[in-house]
Coordinates of C-alpha atoms in Angstrom, one line a residue:
M1 CA -0.1 0.2 -0.1
D2 CA 1.5 3.4 -0.5
Y3 CA 2.2 6.4 1.5
I4 CA -1.3 8.1 0.6
T5 CA -3.5 5.9 0.8
R6 CA -2.0 4.2 4.1
K7 CA -2.3 7.8 5.3
R8 CA -5.9 8.1 4.5
C9 CA -6.2 4.7 6.0
V10 CA -5.2 5.8 8.8
E11 CA -7.1 9.4 9.1
I12 CA -10.3 7.8 8.9
E13 CA -9.3 4.1 11.1
P14 CA -11.2 5.3 14.0
F15 CA -14.3 5.7 12.5
M16 CA -14.0 2.4 10.6
K17 CA -14.2 0.0 13.6
P18 CA -18.1 1.8 14.3
L19 CA -19.2 1.7 11.4
H20 CA -17.8 -1.7 10.3
E21 CA -20.3 -2.9 13.9
Y22 CA -23.1 -1.0 11.9
I23 CA -23.1 -2.8 8.4
K24 CA -22.3 -5.8 10.0
G25 CA -25.9 -5.1 12.7
K26 CA -27.5 -4.8 9.7
L27 CA -26.4 -7.8 7.4
I28 CA -27.7 -9.6 9.8
D29 CA -31.1 -8.3 10.1
L30 CA -31.7 -9.0 6.5
E31 CA -29.5 -11.8 7.2
L32 CA -26.9 -11.0 4.9
D33 CA -23.7 -11.1 4.7
L34 CA -21.0 -9.3 3.1
D35 CA -20.2 -11.4 0.2
V36 CA -23.6 -12.1 -0.1
L37 CA -24.1 -8.4 -0.6
L38 CA -21.6 -7.4 -3.0
S39 CA -22.8 -10.3 -5.1
Y40 CA -26.1 -8.7 -4.7
I41 CA -24.6 -4.9 -5.7
I42 CA -22.5 -5.7 -8.1
E43 CA -26.1 -8.6 -9.9
K44 CA -27.4 -5.1 -9.6
D45 CA -25.0 -2.3 -9.8
N46 CA -24.2 -0.4 -13.3
H47 CA -20.5 -0.5 -11.6
S48 CA -20.9 -3.8 -11.4
W49 CA -17.8 -4.5 -12.9
C50 CA -15.7 -2.4 -11.1
F51 CA -16.0 -4.6 -8.5
H52 CA -15.7 -7.8 -10.9
F53 CA -12.3 -6.3 -11.5
I54 CA -11.5 -5.8 -8.2
L55 CA -11.8 -9.2 -7.9
T56 CA -10.4 -10.6 -11.1
R57 CA -7.1 -9.2 -8.7
F58 CA -7.1 -9.8 -5.5
K59 CA -7.5 -13.4 -6.4
R60 CA -4.5 -12.5 -8.2
K61 CA -2.9 -10.8 -5.3
E62 CA -2.1 -7.9 -7.7
N63 CA -2.4 -4.9 -5.5
V64 CA -5.1 -1.8 -6.4
E65 CA -6.0 -0.3 -3.6
E66 CA -5.9 3.0 -6.1
F67 CA -8.1 1.1 -8.0
V68 CA -10.2 0.9 -4.8
Y69 CA -9.8 4.3 -3.5
Y70 CA -10.7 5.5 -7.2
N71 CA -14.3 3.1 -7.1
T72 CA -16.1 2.8 -4.3
V73 CA -18.9 4.8 -5.1
A74 CA -20.9 1.5 -6.6
L75 CA -20.1 -0.1 -3.2
G76 CA -21.0 2.8 -1.2
E77 CA -24.8 3.1 -2.8
G78 CA -25.8 -0.7 -2.9
I79 CA -24.6 -0.5 0.7
C80 CA -27.1 2.2 1.2
S81 CA -29.8 1.6 -0.4
L82 CA -30.0 -1.7 1.3
I83 CA -29.3 -0.6 4.9
E84 CA -31.1 2.2 4.3
L85 CA -27.6 5.0 5.8
D86 CA -27.7 8.7 4.0
Y87 CA -25.4 8.1 1.4
D88 CA -23.8 11.9 1.9
I89 CA -23.0 9.9 5.7
F90 CA -21.4 6.5 4.6
A91 CA -19.8 8.8 0.9
I92 CA -17.1 9.7 3.8
L93 CA -16.4 6.8 5.3
V94 CA -17.4 4.2 2.5
L95 CA -13.9 4.2 0.8
G96 CA -11.6 2.7 4.4
F97 CA -14.3 0.1 5.0
T98 CA -13.2 -0.4 1.9
I99 CA -9.6 -0.9 1.0
S100 CA -9.4 -2.5 4.8
Y101 CA -12.4 -4.6 3.8
F102 CA -10.8 -5.8 0.7
S103 CA -7.0 -6.1 2.1
K104 CA -8.2 -8.9 4.3
I105 CA -8.6 -11.7 1.6

């Protein structure tokens, strides 16, 4: 992970755990797990090629942090529509959530 991406992650780190817990709670309420959610977004979202590309590259273990950073909008909109979270609030946080999730794959 390059310095700028790492710096962005550090800046929003304090928000990540509460956001992650909130989303996890909502997903449990909806009886969905994150993989199902991603599949749903990939299936329903106009930007699904982003996630196909991201997942493919992660499977090949390529460095995609910058790509993820510039393509979090589709994930944010997909999650917001499913869990009824205000997108303006979520937009700032989705970057870190996405990077932290995909970094663990």
